[in-house]
Short mmCIF file of C-alpha atoms in Angstrom, two decimals:
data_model
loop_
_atom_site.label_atom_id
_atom_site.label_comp_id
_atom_site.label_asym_id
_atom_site.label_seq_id
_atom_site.Cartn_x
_atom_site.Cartn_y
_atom_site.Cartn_z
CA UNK A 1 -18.53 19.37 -1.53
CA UNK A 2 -16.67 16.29 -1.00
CA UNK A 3 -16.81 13.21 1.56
CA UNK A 4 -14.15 10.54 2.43
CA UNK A 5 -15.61 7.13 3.61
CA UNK A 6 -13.39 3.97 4.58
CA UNK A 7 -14.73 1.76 7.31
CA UNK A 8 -11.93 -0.46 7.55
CA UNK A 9 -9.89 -1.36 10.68
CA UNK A 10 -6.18 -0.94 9.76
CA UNK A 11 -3.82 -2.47 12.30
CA UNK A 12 0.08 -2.71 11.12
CA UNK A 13 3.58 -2.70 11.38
CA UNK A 14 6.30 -5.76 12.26
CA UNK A 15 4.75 -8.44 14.13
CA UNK A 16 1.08 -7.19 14.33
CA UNK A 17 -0.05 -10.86 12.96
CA UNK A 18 0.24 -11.93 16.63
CA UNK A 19 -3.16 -9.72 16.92
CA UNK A 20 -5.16 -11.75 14.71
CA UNK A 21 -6.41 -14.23 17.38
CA UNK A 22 -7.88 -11.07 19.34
CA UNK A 23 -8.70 -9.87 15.96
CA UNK A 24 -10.67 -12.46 15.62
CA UNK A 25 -12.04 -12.80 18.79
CA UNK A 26 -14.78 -15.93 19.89
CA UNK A 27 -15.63 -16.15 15.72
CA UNK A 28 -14.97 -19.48 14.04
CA UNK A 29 -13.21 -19.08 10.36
CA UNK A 30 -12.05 -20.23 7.85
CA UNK A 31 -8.42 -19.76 6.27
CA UNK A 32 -7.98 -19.17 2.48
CA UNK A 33 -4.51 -18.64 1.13
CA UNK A 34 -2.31 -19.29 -1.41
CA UNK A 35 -0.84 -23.29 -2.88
CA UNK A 36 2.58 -22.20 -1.45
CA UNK A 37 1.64 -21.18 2.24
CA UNK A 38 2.17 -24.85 3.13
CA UNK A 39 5.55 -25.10 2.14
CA UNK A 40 6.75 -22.14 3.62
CA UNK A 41 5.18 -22.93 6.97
CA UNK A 42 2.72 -20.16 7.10
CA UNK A 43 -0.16 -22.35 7.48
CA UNK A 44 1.56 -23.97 10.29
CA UNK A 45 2.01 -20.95 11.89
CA UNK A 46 -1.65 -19.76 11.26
CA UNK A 47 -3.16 -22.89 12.52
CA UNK A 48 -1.54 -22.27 15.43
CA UNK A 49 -2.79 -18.71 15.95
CA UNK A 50 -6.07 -19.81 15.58
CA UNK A 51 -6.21 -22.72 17.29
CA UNK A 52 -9.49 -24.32 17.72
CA UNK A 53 -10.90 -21.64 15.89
CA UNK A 54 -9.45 -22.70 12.82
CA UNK A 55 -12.29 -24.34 11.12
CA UNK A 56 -10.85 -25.45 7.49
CA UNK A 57 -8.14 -24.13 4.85
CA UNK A 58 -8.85 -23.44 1.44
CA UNK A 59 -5.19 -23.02 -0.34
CA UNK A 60 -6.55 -23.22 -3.79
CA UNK A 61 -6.46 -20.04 -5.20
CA UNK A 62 -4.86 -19.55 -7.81
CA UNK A 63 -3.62 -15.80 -9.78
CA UNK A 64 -6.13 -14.15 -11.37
CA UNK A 65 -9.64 -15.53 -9.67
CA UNK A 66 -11.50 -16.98 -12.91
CA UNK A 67 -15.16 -17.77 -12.31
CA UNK A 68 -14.08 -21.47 -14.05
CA UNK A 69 -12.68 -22.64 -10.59
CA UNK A 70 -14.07 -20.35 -8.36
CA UNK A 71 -17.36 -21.77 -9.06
CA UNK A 72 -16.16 -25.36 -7.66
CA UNK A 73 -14.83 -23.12 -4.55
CA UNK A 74 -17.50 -21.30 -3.67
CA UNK A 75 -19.44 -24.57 -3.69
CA UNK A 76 -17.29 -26.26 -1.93
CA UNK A 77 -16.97 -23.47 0.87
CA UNK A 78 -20.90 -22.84 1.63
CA UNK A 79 -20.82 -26.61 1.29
CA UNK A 80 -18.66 -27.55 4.27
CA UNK A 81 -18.22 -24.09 6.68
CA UNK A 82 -21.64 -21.93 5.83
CA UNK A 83 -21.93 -21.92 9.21
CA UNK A 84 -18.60 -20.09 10.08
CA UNK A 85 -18.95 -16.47 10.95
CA UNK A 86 -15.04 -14.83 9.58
CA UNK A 87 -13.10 -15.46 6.69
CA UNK A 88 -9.31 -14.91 6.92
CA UNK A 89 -7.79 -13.76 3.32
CA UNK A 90 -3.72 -14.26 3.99
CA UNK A 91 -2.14 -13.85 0.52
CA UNK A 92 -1.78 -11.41 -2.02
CA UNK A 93 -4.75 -9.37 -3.91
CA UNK A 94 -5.99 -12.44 -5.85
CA UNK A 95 -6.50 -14.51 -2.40
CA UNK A 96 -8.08 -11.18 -1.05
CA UNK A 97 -10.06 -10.60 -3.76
CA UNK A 98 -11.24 -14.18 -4.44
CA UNK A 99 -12.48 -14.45 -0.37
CA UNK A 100 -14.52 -11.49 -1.31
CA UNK A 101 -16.77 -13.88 -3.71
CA UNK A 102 -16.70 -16.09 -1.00
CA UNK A 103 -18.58 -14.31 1.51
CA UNK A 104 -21.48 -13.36 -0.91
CA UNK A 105 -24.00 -16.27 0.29
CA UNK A 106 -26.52 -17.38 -2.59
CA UNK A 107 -30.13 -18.71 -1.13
CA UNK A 108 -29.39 -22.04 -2.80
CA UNK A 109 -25.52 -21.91 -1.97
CA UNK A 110 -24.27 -22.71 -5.70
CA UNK A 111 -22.22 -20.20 -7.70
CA UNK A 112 -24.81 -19.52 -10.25
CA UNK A 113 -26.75 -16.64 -9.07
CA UNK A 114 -23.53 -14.96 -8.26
CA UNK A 115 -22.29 -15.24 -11.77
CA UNK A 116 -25.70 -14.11 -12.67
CA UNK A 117 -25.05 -10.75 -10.54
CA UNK A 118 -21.39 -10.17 -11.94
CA UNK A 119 -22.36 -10.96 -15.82
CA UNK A 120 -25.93 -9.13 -15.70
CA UNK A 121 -26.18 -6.93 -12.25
CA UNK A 122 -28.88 -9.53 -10.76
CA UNK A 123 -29.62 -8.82 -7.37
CA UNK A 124 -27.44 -10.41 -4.12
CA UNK A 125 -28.19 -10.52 -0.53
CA UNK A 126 -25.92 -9.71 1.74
CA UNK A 127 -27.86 -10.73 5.22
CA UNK A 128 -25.71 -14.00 4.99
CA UNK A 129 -22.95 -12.86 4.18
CA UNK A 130 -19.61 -13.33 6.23
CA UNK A 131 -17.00 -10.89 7.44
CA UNK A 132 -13.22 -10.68 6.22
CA UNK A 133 -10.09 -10.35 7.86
CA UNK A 134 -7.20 -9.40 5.30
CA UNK A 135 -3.73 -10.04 5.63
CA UNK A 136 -1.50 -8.53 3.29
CA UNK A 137 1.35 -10.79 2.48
CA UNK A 138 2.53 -8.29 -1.00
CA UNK A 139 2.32 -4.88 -0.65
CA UNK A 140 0.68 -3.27 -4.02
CA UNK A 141 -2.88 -4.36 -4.20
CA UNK A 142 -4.82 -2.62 -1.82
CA UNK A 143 -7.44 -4.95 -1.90
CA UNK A 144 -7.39 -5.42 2.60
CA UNK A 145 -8.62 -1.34 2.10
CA UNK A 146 -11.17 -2.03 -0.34
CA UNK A 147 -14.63 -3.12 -1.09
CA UNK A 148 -13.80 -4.69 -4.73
CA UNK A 149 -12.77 -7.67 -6.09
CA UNK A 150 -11.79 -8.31 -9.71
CA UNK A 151 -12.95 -11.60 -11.05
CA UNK A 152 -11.81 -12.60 -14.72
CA UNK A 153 -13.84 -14.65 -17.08
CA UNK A 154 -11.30 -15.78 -19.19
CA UNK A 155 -14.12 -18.24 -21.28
CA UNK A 156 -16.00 -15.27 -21.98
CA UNK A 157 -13.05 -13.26 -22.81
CA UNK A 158 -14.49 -10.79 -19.27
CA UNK A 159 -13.55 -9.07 -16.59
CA UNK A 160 -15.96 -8.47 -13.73
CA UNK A 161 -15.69 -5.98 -10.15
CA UNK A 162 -17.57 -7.11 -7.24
CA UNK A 163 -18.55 -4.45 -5.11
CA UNK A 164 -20.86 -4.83 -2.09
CA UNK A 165 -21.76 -3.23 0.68
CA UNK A 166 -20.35 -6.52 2.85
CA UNK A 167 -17.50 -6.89 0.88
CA UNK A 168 -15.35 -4.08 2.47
CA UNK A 169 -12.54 -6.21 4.85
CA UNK A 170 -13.60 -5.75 8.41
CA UNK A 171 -9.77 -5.36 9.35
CA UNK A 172 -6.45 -5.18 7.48
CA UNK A 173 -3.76 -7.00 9.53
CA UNK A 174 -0.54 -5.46 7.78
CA UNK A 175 2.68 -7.31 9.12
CA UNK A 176 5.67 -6.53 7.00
CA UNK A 177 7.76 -9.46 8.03
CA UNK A 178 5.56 -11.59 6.11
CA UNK A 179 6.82 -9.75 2.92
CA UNK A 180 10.63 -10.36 3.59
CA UNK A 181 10.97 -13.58 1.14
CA UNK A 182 8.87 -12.22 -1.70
CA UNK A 183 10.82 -12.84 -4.89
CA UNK A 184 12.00 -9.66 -7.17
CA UNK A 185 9.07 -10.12 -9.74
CA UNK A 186 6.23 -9.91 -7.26
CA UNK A 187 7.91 -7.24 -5.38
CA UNK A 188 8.26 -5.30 -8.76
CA UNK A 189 4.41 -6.33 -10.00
CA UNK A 190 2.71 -5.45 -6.70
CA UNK A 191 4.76 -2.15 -6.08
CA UNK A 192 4.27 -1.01 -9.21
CA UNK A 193 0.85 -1.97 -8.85
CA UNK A 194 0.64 0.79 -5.69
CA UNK A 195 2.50 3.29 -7.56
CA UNK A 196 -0.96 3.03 -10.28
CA UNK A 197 -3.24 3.21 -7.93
CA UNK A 198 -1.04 6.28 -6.32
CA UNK A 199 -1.18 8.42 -9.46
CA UNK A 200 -4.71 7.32 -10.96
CA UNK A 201 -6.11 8.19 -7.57
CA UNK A 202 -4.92 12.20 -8.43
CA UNK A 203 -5.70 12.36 -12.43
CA UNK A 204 -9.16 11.16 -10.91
CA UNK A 205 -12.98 12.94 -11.71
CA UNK A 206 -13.72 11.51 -7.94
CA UNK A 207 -10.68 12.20 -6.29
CA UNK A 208 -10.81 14.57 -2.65
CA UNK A 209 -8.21 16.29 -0.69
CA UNK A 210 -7.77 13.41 1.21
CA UNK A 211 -7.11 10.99 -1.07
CA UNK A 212 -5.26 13.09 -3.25
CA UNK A 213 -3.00 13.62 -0.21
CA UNK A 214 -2.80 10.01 0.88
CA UNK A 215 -2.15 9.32 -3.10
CA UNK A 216 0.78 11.93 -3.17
CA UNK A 217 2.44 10.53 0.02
CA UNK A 218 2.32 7.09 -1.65
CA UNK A 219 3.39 7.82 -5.09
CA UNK A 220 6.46 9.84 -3.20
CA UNK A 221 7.23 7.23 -1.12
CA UNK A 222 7.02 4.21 -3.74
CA UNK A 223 9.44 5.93 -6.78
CA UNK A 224 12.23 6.75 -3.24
CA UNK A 225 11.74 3.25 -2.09
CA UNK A 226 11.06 0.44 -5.23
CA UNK A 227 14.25 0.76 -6.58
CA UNK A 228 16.35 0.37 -3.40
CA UNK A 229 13.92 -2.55 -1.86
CA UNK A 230 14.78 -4.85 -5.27
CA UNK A 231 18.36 -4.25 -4.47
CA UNK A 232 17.47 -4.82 -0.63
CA UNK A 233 14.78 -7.10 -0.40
CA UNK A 234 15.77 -8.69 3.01
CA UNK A 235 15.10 -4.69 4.54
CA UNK A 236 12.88 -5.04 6.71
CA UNK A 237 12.51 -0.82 7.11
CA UNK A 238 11.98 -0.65 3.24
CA UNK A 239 9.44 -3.69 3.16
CA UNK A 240 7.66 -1.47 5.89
CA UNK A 241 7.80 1.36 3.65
CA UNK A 242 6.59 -0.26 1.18
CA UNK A 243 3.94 -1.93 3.40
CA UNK A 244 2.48 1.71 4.36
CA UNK A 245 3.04 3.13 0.75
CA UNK A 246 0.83 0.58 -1.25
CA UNK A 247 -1.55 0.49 2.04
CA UNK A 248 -1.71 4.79 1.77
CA UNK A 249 -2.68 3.99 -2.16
CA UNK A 250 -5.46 1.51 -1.24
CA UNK A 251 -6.50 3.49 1.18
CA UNK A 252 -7.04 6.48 -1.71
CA UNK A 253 -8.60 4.74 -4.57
CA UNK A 254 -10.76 2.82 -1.83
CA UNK A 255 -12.72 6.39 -2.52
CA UNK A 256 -11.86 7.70 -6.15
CA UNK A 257 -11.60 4.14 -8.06
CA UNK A 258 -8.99 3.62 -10.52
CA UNK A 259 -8.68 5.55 -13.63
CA UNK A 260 -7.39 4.72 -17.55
CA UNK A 261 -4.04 3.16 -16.47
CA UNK A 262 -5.77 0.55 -15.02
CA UNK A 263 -8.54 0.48 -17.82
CA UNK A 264 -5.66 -0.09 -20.58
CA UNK A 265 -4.30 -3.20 -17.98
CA UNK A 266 -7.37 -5.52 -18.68
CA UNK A 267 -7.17 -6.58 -22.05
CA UNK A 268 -3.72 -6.87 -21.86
CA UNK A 269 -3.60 -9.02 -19.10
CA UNK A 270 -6.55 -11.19 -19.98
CA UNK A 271 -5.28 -11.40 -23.66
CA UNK A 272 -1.36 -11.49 -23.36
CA UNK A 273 -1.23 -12.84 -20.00
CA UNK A 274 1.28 -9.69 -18.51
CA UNK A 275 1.08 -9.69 -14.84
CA UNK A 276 -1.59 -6.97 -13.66
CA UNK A 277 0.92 -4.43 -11.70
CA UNK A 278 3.13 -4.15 -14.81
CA UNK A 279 0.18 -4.34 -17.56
CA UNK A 280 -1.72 -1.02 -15.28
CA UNK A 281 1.97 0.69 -14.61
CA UNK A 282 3.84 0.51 -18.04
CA UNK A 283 1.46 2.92 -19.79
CA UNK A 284 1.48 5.28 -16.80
CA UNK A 285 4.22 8.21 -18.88
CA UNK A 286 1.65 8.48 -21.46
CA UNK A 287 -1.09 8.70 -19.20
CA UNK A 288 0.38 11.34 -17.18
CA UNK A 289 1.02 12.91 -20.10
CA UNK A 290 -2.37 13.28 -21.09
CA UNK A 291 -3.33 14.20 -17.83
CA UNK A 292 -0.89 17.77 -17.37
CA UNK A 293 -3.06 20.84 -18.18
CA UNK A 294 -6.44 19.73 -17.05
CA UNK A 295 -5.88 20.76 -13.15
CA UNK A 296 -3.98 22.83 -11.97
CA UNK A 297 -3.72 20.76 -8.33
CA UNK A 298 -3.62 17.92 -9.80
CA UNK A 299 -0.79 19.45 -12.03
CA UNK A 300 0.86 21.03 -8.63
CA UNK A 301 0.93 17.58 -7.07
CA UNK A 302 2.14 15.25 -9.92
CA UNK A 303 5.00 17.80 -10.69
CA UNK A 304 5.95 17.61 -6.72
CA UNK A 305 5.62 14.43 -7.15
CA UNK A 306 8.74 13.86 -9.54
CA UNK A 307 10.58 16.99 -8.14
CA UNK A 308 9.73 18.25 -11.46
CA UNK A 309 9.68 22.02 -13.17
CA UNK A 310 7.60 21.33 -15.99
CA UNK A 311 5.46 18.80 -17.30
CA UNK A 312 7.48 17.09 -20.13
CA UNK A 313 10.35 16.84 -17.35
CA UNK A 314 7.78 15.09 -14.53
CA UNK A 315 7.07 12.31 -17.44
CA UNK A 316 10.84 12.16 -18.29
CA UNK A 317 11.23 11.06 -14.86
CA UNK A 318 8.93 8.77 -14.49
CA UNK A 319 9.93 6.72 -17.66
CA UNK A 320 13.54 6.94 -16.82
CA UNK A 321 12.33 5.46 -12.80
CA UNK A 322 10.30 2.83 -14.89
CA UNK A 323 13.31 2.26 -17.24
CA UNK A 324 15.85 1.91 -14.28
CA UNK A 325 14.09 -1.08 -12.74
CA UNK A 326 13.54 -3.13 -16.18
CA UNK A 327 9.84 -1.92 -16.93
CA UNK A 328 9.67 -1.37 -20.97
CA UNK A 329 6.83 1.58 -21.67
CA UNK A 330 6.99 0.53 -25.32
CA UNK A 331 3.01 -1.49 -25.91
CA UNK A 332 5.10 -3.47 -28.50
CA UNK A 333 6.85 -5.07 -25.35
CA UNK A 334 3.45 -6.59 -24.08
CA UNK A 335 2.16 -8.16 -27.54
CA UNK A 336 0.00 -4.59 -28.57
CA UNK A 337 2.33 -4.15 -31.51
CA UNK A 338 -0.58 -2.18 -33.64
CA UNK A 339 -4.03 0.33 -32.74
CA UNK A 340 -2.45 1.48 -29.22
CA UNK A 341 -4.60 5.18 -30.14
CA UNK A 342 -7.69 2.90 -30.67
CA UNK A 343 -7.49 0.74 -27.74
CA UNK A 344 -6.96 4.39 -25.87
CA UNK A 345 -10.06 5.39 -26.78
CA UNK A 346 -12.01 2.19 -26.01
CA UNK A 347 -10.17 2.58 -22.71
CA UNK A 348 -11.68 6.07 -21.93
CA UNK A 349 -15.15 4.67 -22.68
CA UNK A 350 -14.56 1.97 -20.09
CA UNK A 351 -16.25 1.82 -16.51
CA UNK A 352 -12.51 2.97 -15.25
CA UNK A 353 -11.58 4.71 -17.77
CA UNK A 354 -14.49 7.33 -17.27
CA UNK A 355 -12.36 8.36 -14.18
CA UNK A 356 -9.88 9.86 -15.83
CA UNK A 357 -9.97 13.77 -15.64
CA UNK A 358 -9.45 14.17 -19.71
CA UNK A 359 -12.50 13.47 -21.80
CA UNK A 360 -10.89 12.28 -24.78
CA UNK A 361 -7.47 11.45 -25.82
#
């Protein structure tokens, strides 16, 4: 037996950010983006969607939420708008992911019992909490499909998931135009980033014949697409595809989690500060590897997948895609020079890791 549960509101394609003020309805909210939003007029713009329903902008976040500043946000938030019913995440995954902590409302409003719940599993309540509107501006995180939020804890040397019943978005506004002027690196990071989620949604212990099909579709779509959108990045038709590829791979792993790839990413991006889509993406050959001979759908799909006959030739292909648009899959490349077989087996005892459909390594 087998369910498939998302309860998000998906509404997409070029120009559906003139929806948000129906979106949004008669609610009050509050905008949080990223530093840069300003400067590219997208606040402006926003503001003016909104109108007097705009009740305050928080463009503080910055990559990576850490609980160090987070803390002073979350105060500052419950602070000065607890009584404003919507927040409206417009950003990439960390601005998504760090307006998830901020709808989690504390009794005494500071950050501490929060911290409490991500560091020891204390107990939240949600009857406070606030509702999310996400709005995609990268397309590789699939955070506007999903209920978690990663939250580092950089002091502690940490990494924490959030994951509430409130913490699902309540509608993912998906407007490719706003992805036209990302630069090459984030376009690489975050659509590699899809492609992870993609395959770790198939060579997954939770994984359903939905998902698995949404995953395949993705993972298709993302190795025909990547390569020509980083030659192409003004396109708007390939920033679409791109849009509905990494939205198809949220959409999966919203249900199965992600799996080792992803486990192996932490350390290396808390430790040796690699962006997250390349740190979960650069391992995925020897992943996949490990993954053949365990399934033999999940073997079906991956080899489709890569227009593959074999195994050996499906992970051929996807180190050569890798190679061809400047992604090393040497460790060495990302500071783990030594013990990559050790920190593969730590990685399979991880939360994440545990997903994967091999045991052991």
């Amino acid at each position: 037996m087998w369910n498939y549960h998302n309860p998000v509101a998906v509404h997409a394609g070029a120009g559906s950010l003139a929806r948000l003020p129906e979106l949004l309805g008669n609610r009050r909210a509050l905008l949080i983006t990223f530093a840069e939003a300003a400067a590219l007029g997208l606040e402006a713009r926003l503001a003016t969607l909104l109108g007097t329903r705009l009740a305050g902008i928080e463009n503080t976040v910055q990559p990576n939420p850490d609980v160090r500043w987070l803390a002073d946000m979350y105060q500052r938030i419950w602070s000065r708008h607890a009584d404003v019913d919507c927040i409206v995440a417009f950003g990439g995954g960390s601005v998504i992911d760090c307006a998830k902590v901020m709808l989690c409302a504390t009794p005494s409003g500071d950050f501490e019992p929060l911290l409490a719940h991500l560091r020891h599993g204390a107990a939240l309540d949600g009857s406070r909490a606030k509702a999310l509107i996400a709005v995609p501006t990268t397309a590789g995180t699939g955070s506007e499909v999903t209920p978690w939020a990663t939250v580092w804890d950089a002091a502690a040397g940490s990494k924490y998931s959030l994951h509430q019943p409130w913490t699902w978005p309540q509608v993912a506004l998906v407007d490719p135009h706003l992805m036209l002027s990302l630069p090459r690196e984030i376009t690489l990071a975050s659509g590699l980033d899809a492609l992870s989620h993609a395959l770790e949604s198939i060579w997954n212990v939770n994984r359903n014949p939905v998902s698995s099909s949404l995953a395949a579709t993705a993972a298709r779509s993302i190795v025909a697409t990547l390569p020509t959108l980083l030659r192409q990045p003004r396109e708007l038709h390939l920033r679409e595809r791109m849009a509905v590829a990494a939205l198809q791979a949220g959409l999966a792993f919203s249900n199965t989690k992600t799996a080792l790839a992803h486990s192996l990413s932490y350390d290396i991006t808390l430790h040796h500060g690699v962006a997250h889509g390349i740190a979960c993406s650069f391992s995925l050959p020897h992943v996949m590897q490990l993954a053949f001979g365990r399934d033999d759908q999940v073997d079906a799909l991956l080899l489709q997948i890569f227009g593959a006959a074999f195994p050996a030739q499906a992970v051929s292909r996807l180190a050569g895609f890798l190679a061809d648009i400047g992604v090393s899959t040497d460790p060495a490349d990302y500071g783990v020079a030594d013990g990559w077989d050790q920190r593969l087996q730590r990685a399979l005892q991880g939360p994440r890791g545990r997903n994967f459909i091999a045991a052991t390594a």
